[in-house]
């Protein structure tokens, strides 16, 4: 076994098959300070090894028989047959040195999108849904543990709110606490639903985790206010720096007020503005240094520097005057460059092969036309700016009137409900009702208007900042005009210096969100007392996979700006964190932590990256870029208002592809420069220009691409997947499940057949029966709350999906039904409500326990596949397949 471990982390083999007696190979050792990347099939070998270790450990404690993960063999009948020999005895892929990973174009290699290899692994998936999902999944996990399912679970895949409680369970089982040591013990109580233990009591205390009740309400309010104002202040510094720079460039290009009506912006900046800026630098340096010197030294310094500065100044001034006199006939109109570009476009069209070839979409002429069109639009926009500054009075009053305080308030309201508005547009796309169409049009208009308010205000601010530099622009006497350009330069330098001290993730809402989540869900039990001690940091590499299921934390890699990765319009790709690896198929997988001397890992590259960070990233529901939920019109406003829960992570693919970049992280000056450039990634957030190739990648809520956490378990070929779905779904339309079925079919070659409609029908009947105006009780139906369906893998193997849905049937506890009478949206109250009361937390926890307990105790009905070629002959046969997968005889 030790030899096999050394093989995994040492030598490598290419391809699935290997000769019987392969010749010993000694691949060259990677250079120091490099990051090794792996393909998914190589990471899978490490995961299987960790799972087999846990299975062996549990076998010694008689909690489950020891059967290493085995490969499934398909039969003609499509049912499970006897497995092959243990997977640990088969040739397995190994970690590959960085040189064998195609970093330039991963699509060329089929291994970047591998097909699943069906195995005997058992996985549990916890869906997103904020604190609602965390409470529901807590009860579900308690029920699973009461039937000894957790100890027979190999994988735990979590998203967003499910990740809160999943991370809490994993951290609790990984810690060694109590006397005697209880490492690996389920942290949320015993085998009954009668009373809480101390850990569950702690979770109840922090159900209002964003503003915990264990602290003063005033302190909570001040903390939140300070965090929000800090983010707005930092963003304002960055925006102010850009606006000041734009004003200086405009003034340098148009030194006189009358010049604003003449000349192309780009042309004037290139031949007028740039020389003027360069020529003013010596005088600016002299003024800045002399201001810090005594009077005598100032005179001496000015005298000494003048011989060098004056020729430069005269040369620039003469060049400026000569160029201006020669070019004024040609650049009198502000749209000169636009007209020239338009003429070039016309010329290119006449020379193109449009209509004469069958492949004109890839012709070079059309590429030229596209570039020329872009240049024309950008040039026209830039040329309009000096004209708008010249007509500032009338334009600013009109725009500021549109972007007044009521408009800002309305825009803020639209921003807060952006996700719900986006969901409304998605779900009503096929609706033909007149009212719905009117509402869709109004929603589109409101989103566009809300997205334009703040950019228009900033545009007017830029106009005013520039106009103040001119004598005829409504400003005051010449003394201020002489000082103001230098003041702008000093302000630019100061703002640039302040921006260089800022870290991209430090001022977003991520850190606040992470701190609150970690305090509530990552804690250490204090022996001998009910208190819980919050963990300052819990590293991903500290997870003990022999004590807990192998945890996969799901996030979304935003690639809205990638023409290659975003061909199908998903706007995101699947990204995962685990104890051993961090990455995705697009970025490849980097080791989370390694003890190798001189080697890099993700925890060394980003010291902020820990279990709490992964949990917060997985739940970063609101951001300027939200994967498939992105509302592009609102991205600039969300970014500028600092409504950003996402996280900027160093791209492992970029670091591995550039060894010199990897070495730079040890150099303080380079780190300082990287952090400064990282601040401008705010612009990429604003304009949705994110991709998988940049130095940094932007991660957000895993629900922004798949909200159930099932995809990664399908990718690993699990034989049994137990899914807990607690997302907000009032109509029980199972939208996330349907999206998953589509992804599984397209990406993995897997078909899922799940009869979930019976759950919806039962929940609808209960909603009709319960009337809050009457004391009449609803019929107490025994479910169903869950559905059983087959998973059909590409090679013919078959697995099982046991799907639990947050729903009501009438047989729940009295206080749960009473809460339903008073809150009609239960159990699908909005995810925006993250401030749960004690009652809310308990009814969701109790419902989660009831839903799962009903299946495993055999008391509730089950929706199962009754018809079709892949159907079971009876519910007993369907249940038997689940029991067989869990190892129950």
mmCIF file with all atom_site columns, C-alpha atoms in Angstrom, residues 24-153:
data_model
loop_
_atom_site.group_PDB
_atom_site.id
_atom_site.type_symbol
_atom_site.label_atom_id
_atom_site.label_alt_id
_atom_site.label_comp_id
_atom_site.label_asym_id
_atom_site.label_entity_id
_atom_site.label_seq_id
_atom_site.pdbx_PDB_ins_code
_atom_site.Cartn_x
_atom_site.Cartn_y
_atom_site.Cartn_z
_atom_site.occupancy
_atom_site.B_iso_or_equiv
_atom_site.pdbx_formal_charge
_atom_site.auth_seq_id
_atom_site.auth_comp_id
_atom_site.auth_asym_id
_atom_site.auth_atom_id
_atom_site.pdbx_PDB_model_num
ATOM 1   C CA . UNK A 1 24  ? 11.117  1.764  -14.745 1.00 0.00 ? 24  UNK A CA 1
ATOM 2   C CA . UNK A 1 25  ? 10.816  5.399  -15.592 1.00 0.00 ? 25  UNK A CA 1
ATOM 3   C CA . UNK A 1 26  ? 12.266  8.347  -13.753 1.00 0.00 ? 26  UNK A CA 1
ATOM 4   C CA . UNK A 1 27  ? 10.566  11.514 -14.960 1.00 0.00 ? 27  UNK A CA 1
ATOM 5   C CA . UNK A 1 28  ? 12.551  14.653 -14.288 1.00 0.00 ? 28  UNK A CA 1
ATOM 6   C CA . UNK A 1 29  ? 11.730  16.316 -11.012 1.00 0.00 ? 29  UNK A CA 1
ATOM 7   C CA . UNK A 1 30  ? 9.738   19.506 -11.364 1.00 0.00 ? 30  UNK A CA 1
ATOM 8   C CA . UNK A 1 31  ? 11.708  22.696 -10.834 1.00 0.00 ? 31  UNK A CA 1
ATOM 9   C CA . UNK A 1 32  ? 11.407  24.290 -7.385  1.00 0.00 ? 32  UNK A CA 1
ATOM 10  C CA . UNK A 1 33  ? 8.641   26.783 -6.683  1.00 0.00 ? 33  UNK A CA 1
ATOM 11  C CA . UNK A 1 34  ? 6.250   25.308 -9.248  1.00 0.00 ? 34  UNK A CA 1
ATOM 12  C CA . UNK A 1 35  ? 2.659   24.239 -8.926  1.00 0.00 ? 35  UNK A CA 1
ATOM 13  C CA . UNK A 1 36  ? 1.768   20.726 -10.132 1.00 0.00 ? 36  UNK A CA 1
ATOM 14  C CA . UNK A 1 37  ? -1.581  20.289 -11.836 1.00 0.00 ? 37  UNK A CA 1
ATOM 15  C CA . UNK A 1 38  ? -3.610  17.135 -12.366 1.00 0.00 ? 38  UNK A CA 1
ATOM 16  C CA . UNK A 1 39  ? -6.491  15.908 -14.460 1.00 0.00 ? 39  UNK A CA 1
ATOM 17  C CA . UNK A 1 40  ? -9.720  14.781 -12.841 1.00 0.00 ? 40  UNK A CA 1
ATOM 18  C CA . UNK A 1 41  ? -9.053  11.058 -13.223 1.00 0.00 ? 41  UNK A CA 1
ATOM 19  C CA . UNK A 1 42  ? -5.817  11.514 -11.307 1.00 0.00 ? 42  UNK A CA 1
ATOM 20  C CA . UNK A 1 43  ? -7.567  13.288 -8.450  1.00 0.00 ? 43  UNK A CA 1
ATOM 21  C CA . UNK A 1 44  ? -10.135 10.481 -8.387  1.00 0.00 ? 44  UNK A CA 1
ATOM 22  C CA . UNK A 1 45  ? -7.408  7.975  -7.561  1.00 0.00 ? 45  UNK A CA 1
ATOM 23  C CA . UNK A 1 46  ? -6.459  9.963  -4.464  1.00 0.00 ? 46  UNK A CA 1
ATOM 24  C CA . UNK A 1 47  ? -10.107 10.261 -3.399  1.00 0.00 ? 47  UNK A CA 1
ATOM 25  C CA . UNK A 1 48  ? -10.620 6.504  -3.728  1.00 0.00 ? 48  UNK A CA 1
ATOM 26  C CA . UNK A 1 49  ? -7.529  5.850  -1.667  1.00 0.00 ? 49  UNK A CA 1
ATOM 27  C CA . UNK A 1 50  ? -8.820  8.110  1.123   1.00 0.00 ? 50  UNK A CA 1
ATOM 28  C CA . UNK A 1 51  ? -12.259 6.464  1.013   1.00 0.00 ? 51  UNK A CA 1
ATOM 29  C CA . UNK A 1 52  ? -10.741 2.976  1.193   1.00 0.00 ? 52  UNK A CA 1
ATOM 30  C CA . UNK A 1 53  ? -8.754  4.008  4.262   1.00 0.00 ? 53  UNK A CA 1
ATOM 31  C CA . UNK A 1 54  ? -11.960 5.154  5.954   1.00 0.00 ? 54  UNK A CA 1
ATOM 32  C CA . UNK A 1 55  ? -13.764 1.967  4.999   1.00 0.00 ? 55  UNK A CA 1
ATOM 33  C CA . UNK A 1 56  ? -10.941 -0.102 6.479   1.00 0.00 ? 56  UNK A CA 1
ATOM 34  C CA . UNK A 1 57  ? -10.977 1.954  9.676   1.00 0.00 ? 57  UNK A CA 1
ATOM 35  C CA . UNK A 1 58  ? -14.737 1.551  10.101  1.00 0.00 ? 58  UNK A CA 1
ATOM 36  C CA . UNK A 1 59  ? -14.423 -2.188 9.443   1.00 0.00 ? 59  UNK A CA 1
ATOM 37  C CA . UNK A 1 60  ? -12.098 -2.447 12.454  1.00 0.00 ? 60  UNK A CA 1
ATOM 38  C CA . UNK A 1 61  ? -14.751 -0.829 14.627  1.00 0.00 ? 61  UNK A CA 1
ATOM 39  C CA . UNK A 1 62  ? -17.427 -3.182 13.214  1.00 0.00 ? 62  UNK A CA 1
ATOM 40  C CA . UNK A 1 63  ? -19.473 -0.225 11.967  1.00 0.00 ? 63  UNK A CA 1
ATOM 41  C CA . UNK A 1 64  ? -19.455 -1.515 8.406   1.00 0.00 ? 64  UNK A CA 1
ATOM 42  C CA . UNK A 1 65  ? -17.841 -4.435 6.591   1.00 0.00 ? 65  UNK A CA 1
ATOM 43  C CA . UNK A 1 66  ? -14.665 -3.533 4.727   1.00 0.00 ? 66  UNK A CA 1
ATOM 44  C CA . UNK A 1 67  ? -15.234 -3.578 0.979   1.00 0.00 ? 67  UNK A CA 1
ATOM 45  C CA . UNK A 1 68  ? -12.908 -1.345 -1.040  1.00 0.00 ? 68  UNK A CA 1
ATOM 46  C CA . UNK A 1 69  ? -14.513 0.777  -3.736  1.00 0.00 ? 69  UNK A CA 1
ATOM 47  C CA . UNK A 1 70  ? -15.290 -1.518 -6.645  1.00 0.00 ? 70  UNK A CA 1
ATOM 48  C CA . UNK A 1 71  ? -16.136 -0.959 -10.273 1.00 0.00 ? 71  UNK A CA 1
ATOM 49  C CA . UNK A 1 72  ? -19.607 -1.913 -11.439 1.00 0.00 ? 72  UNK A CA 1
ATOM 50  C CA . UNK A 1 73  ? -20.094 -4.251 -14.370 1.00 0.00 ? 73  UNK A CA 1
ATOM 51  C CA . UNK A 1 74  ? -23.127 -3.644 -16.600 1.00 0.00 ? 74  UNK A CA 1
ATOM 52  C CA . UNK A 1 75  ? -25.390 -6.522 -17.534 1.00 0.00 ? 75  UNK A CA 1
ATOM 53  C CA . UNK A 1 76  ? -27.731 -7.007 -20.470 1.00 0.00 ? 76  UNK A CA 1
ATOM 54  C CA . UNK A 1 77  ? -30.742 -6.506 -18.224 1.00 0.00 ? 77  UNK A CA 1
ATOM 55  C CA . UNK A 1 78  ? -29.436 -3.138 -17.080 1.00 0.00 ? 78  UNK A CA 1
ATOM 56  C CA . UNK A 1 79  ? -29.336 -4.161 -13.404 1.00 0.00 ? 79  UNK A CA 1
ATOM 57  C CA . UNK A 1 80  ? -26.376 -4.295 -11.059 1.00 0.00 ? 80  UNK A CA 1
ATOM 58  C CA . UNK A 1 81  ? -24.339 -7.465 -11.118 1.00 0.00 ? 81  UNK A CA 1
ATOM 59  C CA . UNK A 1 82  ? -21.426 -8.659 -9.068  1.00 0.00 ? 82  UNK A CA 1
ATOM 60  C CA . UNK A 1 83  ? -18.635 -6.091 -9.065  1.00 0.00 ? 83  UNK A CA 1
ATOM 61  C CA . UNK A 1 84  ? -15.182 -6.575 -10.441 1.00 0.00 ? 84  UNK A CA 1
ATOM 62  C CA . UNK A 1 85  ? -12.175 -7.060 -8.131  1.00 0.00 ? 85  UNK A CA 1
ATOM 63  C CA . UNK A 1 86  ? -11.516 -4.114 -5.815  1.00 0.00 ? 86  UNK A CA 1
ATOM 64  C CA . UNK A 1 87  ? -10.538 -0.942 -7.626  1.00 0.00 ? 87  UNK A CA 1
ATOM 65  C CA . UNK A 1 88  ? -7.385  -0.676 -5.542  1.00 0.00 ? 88  UNK A CA 1
ATOM 66  C CA . UNK A 1 89  ? -6.126  -3.825 -7.320  1.00 0.00 ? 89  UNK A CA 1
ATOM 67  C CA . UNK A 1 90  ? -6.694  -2.390 -10.800 1.00 0.00 ? 90  UNK A CA 1
ATOM 68  C CA . UNK A 1 91  ? -4.339  -0.124 -12.775 1.00 0.00 ? 91  UNK A CA 1
ATOM 69  C CA . UNK A 1 92  ? -5.238  3.363  -11.657 1.00 0.00 ? 92  UNK A CA 1
ATOM 70  C CA . UNK A 1 93  ? -4.271  6.773  -12.993 1.00 0.00 ? 93  UNK A CA 1
ATOM 71  C CA . UNK A 1 94  ? -1.621  8.649  -11.088 1.00 0.00 ? 94  UNK A CA 1
ATOM 72  C CA . UNK A 1 95  ? -0.740  12.247 -10.499 1.00 0.00 ? 95  UNK A CA 1
ATOM 73  C CA . UNK A 1 96  ? 0.929   13.719 -13.542 1.00 0.00 ? 96  UNK A CA 1
ATOM 74  C CA . UNK A 1 97  ? 3.779   16.250 -13.478 1.00 0.00 ? 97  UNK A CA 1
ATOM 75  C CA . UNK A 1 98  ? 2.860   19.698 -14.686 1.00 0.00 ? 98  UNK A CA 1
ATOM 76  C CA . UNK A 1 99  ? 4.725   19.206 -17.960 1.00 0.00 ? 99  UNK A CA 1
ATOM 77  C CA . UNK A 1 100 ? 2.221   16.589 -19.171 1.00 0.00 ? 100 UNK A CA 1
ATOM 78  C CA . UNK A 1 101 ? -0.855  18.764 -18.570 1.00 0.00 ? 101 UNK A CA 1
ATOM 79  C CA . UNK A 1 102 ? -1.940  20.734 -21.601 1.00 0.00 ? 102 UNK A CA 1
ATOM 80  C CA . UNK A 1 103 ? -2.135  24.238 -20.130 1.00 0.00 ? 103 UNK A CA 1
ATOM 81  C CA . UNK A 1 104 ? -2.524  26.107 -23.388 1.00 0.00 ? 104 UNK A CA 1
ATOM 82  C CA . UNK A 1 105 ? -5.600  24.393 -24.782 1.00 0.00 ? 105 UNK A CA 1
ATOM 83  C CA . UNK A 1 106 ? -7.125  21.814 -22.437 1.00 0.00 ? 106 UNK A CA 1
ATOM 84  C CA . UNK A 1 107 ? -9.981  21.094 -24.844 1.00 0.00 ? 107 UNK A CA 1
ATOM 85  C CA . UNK A 1 108 ? -7.587  19.211 -27.100 1.00 0.00 ? 108 UNK A CA 1
ATOM 86  C CA . UNK A 1 109 ? -7.270  16.468 -24.519 1.00 0.00 ? 109 UNK A CA 1
ATOM 87  C CA . UNK A 1 110 ? -10.271 14.240 -23.831 1.00 0.00 ? 110 UNK A CA 1
ATOM 88  C CA . UNK A 1 111 ? -9.246  13.840 -20.201 1.00 0.00 ? 111 UNK A CA 1
ATOM 89  C CA . UNK A 1 112 ? -10.485 17.317 -19.319 1.00 0.00 ? 112 UNK A CA 1
ATOM 90  C CA . UNK A 1 113 ? -14.099 16.100 -19.644 1.00 0.00 ? 113 UNK A CA 1
ATOM 91  C CA . UNK A 1 114 ? -13.831 12.460 -18.563 1.00 0.00 ? 114 UNK A CA 1
ATOM 92  C CA . UNK A 1 115 ? -16.779 10.096 -18.608 1.00 0.00 ? 115 UNK A CA 1
ATOM 93  C CA . UNK A 1 116 ? -17.718 8.713  -15.180 1.00 0.00 ? 116 UNK A CA 1
ATOM 94  C CA . UNK A 1 117 ? -16.468 5.274  -14.144 1.00 0.00 ? 117 UNK A CA 1
ATOM 95  C CA . UNK A 1 118 ? -19.358 3.690  -12.186 1.00 0.00 ? 118 UNK A CA 1
ATOM 96  C CA . UNK A 1 119 ? -18.286 2.416  -8.772  1.00 0.00 ? 119 UNK A CA 1
ATOM 97  C CA . UNK A 1 120 ? -19.763 1.247  -5.477  1.00 0.00 ? 120 UNK A CA 1
ATOM 98  C CA . UNK A 1 121 ? -19.340 4.659  -3.849  1.00 0.00 ? 121 UNK A CA 1
ATOM 99  C CA . UNK A 1 122 ? -22.240 6.133  -1.866  1.00 0.00 ? 122 UNK A CA 1
ATOM 100 C CA . UNK A 1 123 ? -22.733 9.906  -1.876  1.00 0.00 ? 123 UNK A CA 1
ATOM 101 C CA . UNK A 1 124 ? -24.925 12.386 -0.007  1.00 0.00 ? 124 UNK A CA 1
ATOM 102 C CA . UNK A 1 125 ? -25.719 15.748 -1.648  1.00 0.00 ? 125 UNK A CA 1
ATOM 103 C CA . UNK A 1 126 ? -26.949 18.793 0.308   1.00 0.00 ? 126 UNK A CA 1
ATOM 104 C CA . UNK A 1 127 ? -28.552 21.538 -1.775  1.00 0.00 ? 127 UNK A CA 1
ATOM 105 C CA . UNK A 1 128 ? -28.284 25.302 -1.573  1.00 0.00 ? 128 UNK A CA 1
ATOM 106 C CA . UNK A 1 129 ? -30.804 27.576 0.090   1.00 0.00 ? 129 UNK A CA 1
ATOM 107 C CA . UNK A 1 130 ? -29.050 29.587 2.801   1.00 0.00 ? 130 UNK A CA 1
ATOM 108 C CA . UNK A 1 131 ? -29.944 29.088 6.452   1.00 0.00 ? 131 UNK A CA 1
ATOM 109 C CA . UNK A 1 132 ? -33.239 27.470 5.369   1.00 0.00 ? 132 UNK A CA 1
ATOM 110 C CA . UNK A 1 133 ? -31.340 24.656 3.686   1.00 0.00 ? 133 UNK A CA 1
ATOM 111 C CA . UNK A 1 134 ? -28.871 24.418 6.570   1.00 0.00 ? 134 UNK A CA 1
ATOM 112 C CA . UNK A 1 135 ? -31.702 23.866 9.086   1.00 0.00 ? 135 UNK A CA 1
ATOM 113 C CA . UNK A 1 136 ? -33.554 21.383 6.859   1.00 0.00 ? 136 UNK A CA 1
ATOM 114 C CA . UNK A 1 137 ? -30.364 19.449 6.064   1.00 0.00 ? 137 UNK A CA 1
ATOM 115 C CA . UNK A 1 138 ? -29.467 19.353 9.773   1.00 0.00 ? 138 UNK A CA 1
ATOM 116 C CA . UNK A 1 139 ? -32.635 17.380 10.481  1.00 0.00 ? 139 UNK A CA 1
ATOM 117 C CA . UNK A 1 140 ? -32.022 15.202 7.408   1.00 0.00 ? 140 UNK A CA 1
ATOM 118 C CA . UNK A 1 141 ? -28.472 14.381 8.540   1.00 0.00 ? 141 UNK A CA 1
ATOM 119 C CA . UNK A 1 142 ? -29.714 13.543 12.034  1.00 0.00 ? 142 UNK A CA 1
ATOM 120 C CA . UNK A 1 143 ? -32.207 11.087 10.518  1.00 0.00 ? 143 UNK A CA 1
ATOM 121 C CA . UNK A 1 144 ? -29.548 9.570  8.262   1.00 0.00 ? 144 UNK A CA 1
ATOM 122 C CA . UNK A 1 145 ? -27.227 9.090  11.233  1.00 0.00 ? 145 UNK A CA 1
ATOM 123 C CA . UNK A 1 146 ? -29.978 7.495  13.311  1.00 0.00 ? 146 UNK A CA 1
ATOM 124 C CA . UNK A 1 147 ? -30.152 4.773  10.645  1.00 0.00 ? 147 UNK A CA 1
ATOM 125 C CA . UNK A 1 148 ? -26.332 4.450  10.375  1.00 0.00 ? 148 UNK A CA 1
ATOM 126 C CA . UNK A 1 149 ? -26.204 5.908  6.867   1.00 0.00 ? 149 UNK A CA 1
ATOM 127 C CA . UNK A 1 150 ? -23.544 8.562  7.565   1.00 0.00 ? 150 UNK A CA 1
ATOM 128 C CA . UNK A 1 151 ? -20.953 5.938  8.473   1.00 0.00 ? 151 UNK A CA 1
ATOM 129 C CA . UNK A 1 152 ? -21.697 4.179  5.172   1.00 0.00 ? 152 UNK A CA 1
ATOM 130 C CA . UNK A 1 153 ? -21.411 7.388  3.153   1.00 0.00 ? 153 UNK A CA 1
#
